Amino acid sequence: MKKFKFTLESVLIIRKHALEDERIKLASITDIYNKQLDVLNQMNNALLQIKNESERYLKETFDANIVANYAAYSNKIAQDIKTQEKIIEKTKHELNIQQQIVKDAYIKVKSLENLKEKQKENYNKELLQEEIKQIDDIVNSKRITA
């Protein structure tokens, strides 16, 4: 009997490479997403720090120009935070899409791997039946000659 050969092996290999490529893209998008979250946290911390400094400055001495500068800077940071949140929202959407692409690619690979396993099991069963048949033929031929 011939050695087992999965007829769709080349398709399986291609799908595995495609899955790996999609996983790399997912990791890249996840890295970008995490960096964007870090930037957002830094902006929030900067805004909190500016507010604390402006409150402290208001308690110590009052200068209208400095208060206006603090207000303008905190408004700018607040706008930057809103912009960053929109960017993060878009990146999160891309991340979800890429996760779905990876999931679909994984399902395709897994289905082919399952098919390969089933074919391998069937091959092994046929091989075992062939061996049993050969053993029976040998035993029967010895009985006839004896």
PDB file of C-alpha atoms in Angstrom:
ATOM      1  CA  MET A   1       0.000   0.000   0.000  1.00  0.00           C
ATOM      2  CA  LYS A   2       1.203   3.509  -0.796  1.00  0.00           C
ATOM      3  CA  LYS A   3       2.481   5.874   1.844  1.00  0.00           C
ATOM      4  CA  PHE A   4      -0.071   8.408   3.148  1.00  0.00           C
ATOM      5  CA  LYS A   5      -0.121  11.680   1.234  1.00  0.00           C
ATOM      6  CA  PHE A   6      -2.539  14.498   1.973  1.00  0.00           C
ATOM      7  CA  THR A   7      -3.685  15.823  -1.381  1.00  0.00           C
ATOM      8  CA  LEU A   8      -4.390  19.328  -0.069  1.00  0.00           C
ATOM      9  CA  GLU A   9      -1.042  19.717   1.708  1.00  0.00           C
ATOM     10  CA  SER A  10       0.012  22.647  -0.481  1.00  0.00           C
ATOM     11  CA  VAL A  11      -3.279  24.449   0.252  1.00  0.00           C
ATOM     12  CA  LEU A  12      -2.759  23.818   3.966  1.00  0.00           C
ATOM     13  CA  ILE A  13       0.752  25.262   3.809  1.00  0.00           C
ATOM     14  CA  ILE A  14      -0.476  28.355   1.976  1.00  0.00           C
ATOM     15  CA  ARG A  15      -3.276  28.851   4.486  1.00  0.00           C
ATOM     16  CA  LYS A  16      -0.844  28.484   7.389  1.00  0.00           C
ATOM     17  CA  HIS A  17       1.381  31.161   5.865  1.00  0.00           C
ATOM     18  CA  ALA A  18      -1.641  33.406   5.329  1.00  0.00           C
ATOM     19  CA  LEU A  19      -2.675  32.858   8.953  1.00  0.00           C
ATOM     20  CA  GLU A  20       0.811  33.761  10.152  1.00  0.00           C
ATOM     21  CA  ASP A  21       0.796  36.930   8.024  1.00  0.00           C
ATOM     22  CA  GLU A  22      -2.589  37.948   9.437  1.00  0.00           C
ATOM     23  CA  ARG A  23      -1.371  37.281  12.982  1.00  0.00           C
ATOM     24  CA  ILE A  24       1.620  39.532  12.356  1.00  0.00           C
ATOM     25  CA  LYS A  25      -0.713  42.276  11.111  1.00  0.00           C
ATOM     26  CA  LEU A  26      -2.874  41.781  14.207  1.00  0.00           C
ATOM     27  CA  ALA A  27       0.159  42.080  16.478  1.00  0.00           C
ATOM     28  CA  SER A  28       1.201  45.272  14.694  1.00  0.00           C
ATOM     29  CA  ILE A  29      -2.255  46.838  15.051  1.00  0.00           C
ATOM     30  CA  THR A  30      -2.416  45.764  18.699  1.00  0.00           C
ATOM     31  CA  ASP A  31       0.966  47.393  19.322  1.00  0.00           C
ATOM     32  CA  ILE A  32      -0.220  50.626  17.692  1.00  0.00           C
ATOM     33  CA  TYR A  33      -3.436  50.507  19.719  1.00  0.00           C
ATOM     34  CA  ASN A  34      -1.536  50.056  22.983  1.00  0.00           C
ATOM     35  CA  LYS A  35       0.822  52.929  22.128  1.00  0.00           C
ATOM     36  CA  GLN A  36      -2.163  55.152  21.386  1.00  0.00           C
ATOM     37  CA  LEU A  37      -3.685  54.255  24.751  1.00  0.00           C
ATOM     38  CA  ASP A  38      -0.394  55.172  26.423  1.00  0.00           C
ATOM     39  CA  VAL A  39      -0.413  58.537  24.660  1.00  0.00           C
ATOM     40  CA  LEU A  40      -3.996  59.112  25.811  1.00  0.00           C
ATOM     41  CA  ASN A  41      -3.040  58.279  29.397  1.00  0.00           C
ATOM     42  CA  GLN A  42      -0.105  60.687  29.199  1.00  0.00           C
ATOM     43  CA  MET A  43      -2.406  63.408  27.890  1.00  0.00           C
ATOM     44  CA  ASN A  44      -4.899  62.809  30.688  1.00  0.00           C
ATOM     45  CA  ASN A  45      -2.091  62.932  33.231  1.00  0.00           C
ATOM     46  CA  ALA A  46      -0.767  66.154  31.685  1.00  0.00           C
ATOM     47  CA  LEU A  47      -4.237  67.702  31.817  1.00  0.00           C
ATOM     48  CA  LEU A  48      -4.615  66.716  35.464  1.00  0.00           C
ATOM     49  CA  GLN A  49      -1.176  68.115  36.254  1.00  0.00           C
ATOM     50  CA  ILE A  50      -1.980  71.413  34.491  1.00  0.00           C
ATOM     51  CA  LYS A  51      -5.223  71.724  36.425  1.00  0.00           C
ATOM     52  CA  ASN A  52      -3.435  71.081  39.706  1.00  0.00           C
ATOM     53  CA  GLU A  53      -0.729  73.626  38.880  1.00  0.00           C
ATOM     54  CA  SER A  54      -3.284  76.246  37.850  1.00  0.00           C
ATOM     55  CA  GLU A  55      -5.283  75.730  41.066  1.00  0.00           C
ATOM     56  CA  ARG A  56      -2.111  75.977  43.120  1.00  0.00           C
ATOM     57  CA  TYR A  57      -1.076  79.106  41.269  1.00  0.00           C
ATOM     58  CA  LEU A  58      -4.512  80.660  41.773  1.00  0.00           C
ATOM     59  CA  LYS A  59      -4.250  80.087  45.524  1.00  0.00           C
ATOM     60  CA  GLU A  60      -0.741  81.582  45.780  1.00  0.00           C
ATOM     61  CA  THR A  61      -0.839  84.582  43.460  1.00  0.00           C
ATOM     62  CA  PHE A  62      -3.288  85.792  40.892  1.00  0.00           C
ATOM     63  CA  ASP A  63      -2.042  86.937  37.486  1.00  0.00           C
ATOM     64  CA  ALA A  64      -4.645  87.123  34.703  1.00  0.00           C
ATOM     65  CA  ASN A  65      -2.130  86.375  31.940  1.00  0.00           C
ATOM     66  CA  ILE A  66      -0.866  83.226  33.603  1.00  0.00           C
ATOM     67  CA  VAL A  67      -4.401  82.054  34.359  1.00  0.00           C
ATOM     68  CA  ALA A  68      -5.347  82.660  30.702  1.00  0.00           C
ATOM     69  CA  ASN A  69      -2.266  80.717  29.570  1.00  0.00           C
ATOM     70  CA  TYR A  70      -3.164  77.778  31.811  1.00  0.00           C
ATOM     71  CA  ALA A  71      -6.759  77.846  30.514  1.00  0.00           C
ATOM     72  CA  ALA A  72      -5.651  77.970  26.877  1.00  0.00           C
ATOM     73  CA  TYR A  73      -3.143  75.154  27.381  1.00  0.00           C
ATOM     74  CA  SER A  74      -5.653  72.952  29.186  1.00  0.00           C
ATOM     75  CA  ASN A  75      -8.190  73.599  26.381  1.00  0.00           C
ATOM     76  CA  LYS A  76      -5.569  72.559  23.838  1.00  0.00           C
ATOM     77  CA  ILE A  77      -4.819  69.362  25.764  1.00  0.00           C
ATOM     78  CA  ALA A  78      -8.565  68.651  26.075  1.00  0.00           C
ATOM     79  CA  GLN A  79      -8.930  69.000  22.294  1.00  0.00           C
ATOM     80  CA  ASP A  80      -5.898  66.766  21.770  1.00  0.00           C
ATOM     81  CA  ILE A  81      -7.492  64.181  24.065  1.00  0.00           C
ATOM     82  CA  LYS A  82     -10.696  64.229  22.006  1.00  0.00           C
ATOM     83  CA  THR A  83      -8.689  63.802  18.813  1.00  0.00           C
ATOM     84  CA  GLN A  84      -6.699  60.961  20.345  1.00  0.00           C
ATOM     85  CA  GLU A  85      -9.914  59.249  21.452  1.00  0.00           C
ATOM     86  CA  LYS A  86     -11.213  59.396  17.864  1.00  0.00           C
ATOM     87  CA  ILE A  87      -7.943  57.934  16.595  1.00  0.00           C
ATOM     88  CA  ILE A  88      -8.151  55.170  19.201  1.00  0.00           C
ATOM     89  CA  GLU A  89     -11.739  54.445  18.184  1.00  0.00           C
ATOM     90  CA  LYS A  90     -10.666  54.008  14.535  1.00  0.00           C
ATOM     91  CA  THR A  91      -7.740  51.824  15.551  1.00  0.00           C
ATOM     92  CA  LYS A  92     -10.029  49.714  17.757  1.00  0.00           C
ATOM     93  CA  HIS A  93     -12.320  49.230  14.759  1.00  0.00           C
ATOM     94  CA  GLU A  94      -9.337  48.138  12.617  1.00  0.00           C
ATOM     95  CA  LEU A  95      -8.253  45.841  15.434  1.00  0.00           C
ATOM     96  CA  ASN A  96     -11.676  44.191  15.557  1.00  0.00           C
ATOM     97  CA  ILE A  97     -11.669  43.718  11.783  1.00  0.00           C
ATOM     98  CA  GLN A  98      -8.188  42.183  11.882  1.00  0.00           C
ATOM     99  CA  GLN A  99      -9.204  39.884  14.743  1.00  0.00           C
ATOM    100  CA  GLN A 100     -12.081  38.626  12.600  1.00  0.00           C
ATOM    101  CA  ILE A 101      -9.731  38.098   9.638  1.00  0.00           C
ATOM    102  CA  VAL A 102      -7.351  36.100  11.856  1.00  0.00           C
ATOM    103  CA  LYS A 103     -10.259  34.093  13.234  1.00  0.00           C
ATOM    104  CA  ASP A 104     -11.471  33.245   9.719  1.00  0.00           C
ATOM    105  CA  ALA A 105      -7.955  32.288   8.598  1.00  0.00           C
ATOM    106  CA  TYR A 106      -7.564  30.093  11.684  1.00  0.00           C
ATOM    107  CA  ILE A 107     -10.872  28.359  10.956  1.00  0.00           C
ATOM    108  CA  LYS A 108      -9.742  27.637   7.384  1.00  0.00           C
ATOM    109  CA  VAL A 109      -6.448  26.178   8.594  1.00  0.00           C
ATOM    110  CA  LYS A 110      -8.108  24.162  11.343  1.00  0.00           C
ATOM    111  CA  SER A 111     -10.708  22.721   8.967  1.00  0.00           C
ATOM    112  CA  LEU A 112      -7.967  21.516   6.624  1.00  0.00           C
ATOM    113  CA  GLU A 113      -5.988  20.088   9.539  1.00  0.00           C
ATOM    114  CA  ASN A 114      -9.096  18.226  10.704  1.00  0.00           C
ATOM    115  CA  LEU A 115      -9.651  16.907   7.179  1.00  0.00           C
ATOM    116  CA  LYS A 116      -6.026  15.759   7.068  1.00  0.00           C
ATOM    117  CA  GLU A 117      -6.433  13.975  10.412  1.00  0.00           C
ATOM    118  CA  LYS A 118      -9.602  12.217   9.224  1.00  0.00           C
ATOM    119  CA  GLN A 119      -7.909  11.119   6.026  1.00  0.00           C
ATOM    120  CA  LYS A 120      -4.905   9.893   8.027  1.00  0.00           C
ATOM    121  CA  GLU A 121      -7.204   7.902  10.329  1.00  0.00           C
ATOM    122  CA  ASN A 122      -8.979   6.373   7.329  1.00  0.00           C
ATOM    123  CA  TYR A 123      -5.626   5.516   5.775  1.00  0.00           C
ATOM    124  CA  ASN A 124      -4.480   3.856   8.990  1.00  0.00           C
ATOM    125  CA  LYS A 125      -7.742   1.854   9.184  1.00  0.00           C
ATOM    126  CA  GLU A 126      -7.352   0.714   5.583  1.00  0.00           C
ATOM    127  CA  LEU A 127      -3.729  -0.169   6.223  1.00  0.00           C
ATOM    128  CA  LEU A 128      -4.696  -2.190   9.282  1.00  0.00           C
ATOM    129  CA  GLN A 129      -7.444  -3.988   7.337  1.00  0.00           C
ATOM    130  CA  GLU A 130      -4.979  -4.737   4.543  1.00  0.00           C
ATOM    131  CA  GLU A 131      -2.488  -6.175   7.052  1.00  0.00           C
ATOM    132  CA  ILE A 132      -5.217  -8.306   8.659  1.00  0.00           C
ATOM    133  CA  LYS A 133      -6.264  -9.532   5.224  1.00  0.00           C
ATOM    134  CA  GLN A 134      -2.663 -10.454   4.344  1.00  0.00           C
ATOM    135  CA  ILE A 135      -2.217 -12.275   7.663  1.00  0.00           C
ATOM    136  CA  ASP A 136      -5.471 -14.170   7.063  1.00  0.00           C
ATOM    137  CA  ASP A 137      -4.299 -15.104   3.558  1.00  0.00           C
ATOM    138  CA  ILE A 138      -0.980 -16.381   4.950  1.00  0.00           C
ATOM    139  CA  VAL A 139      -2.740 -18.384   7.679  1.00  0.00           C
ATOM    140  CA  ASN A 140      -5.236 -19.825   5.191  1.00  0.00           C
ATOM    141  CA  SER A 141      -2.506 -20.748   2.701  1.00  0.00           C
ATOM    142  CA  LYS A 142      -0.594 -22.604   5.437  1.00  0.00           C
ATOM    143  CA  ARG A 143      -3.743 -24.541   6.376  1.00  0.00           C
ATOM    144  CA  ILE A 144      -4.306 -25.573   2.790  1.00  0.00           C
ATOM    145  CA  THR A 145      -0.715 -26.784   2.370  1.00  0.00           C
ATOM    146  CA  ALA A 146      -0.676 -28.570   5.712  1.00  0.00           C
TER     147      ALA A 146
END
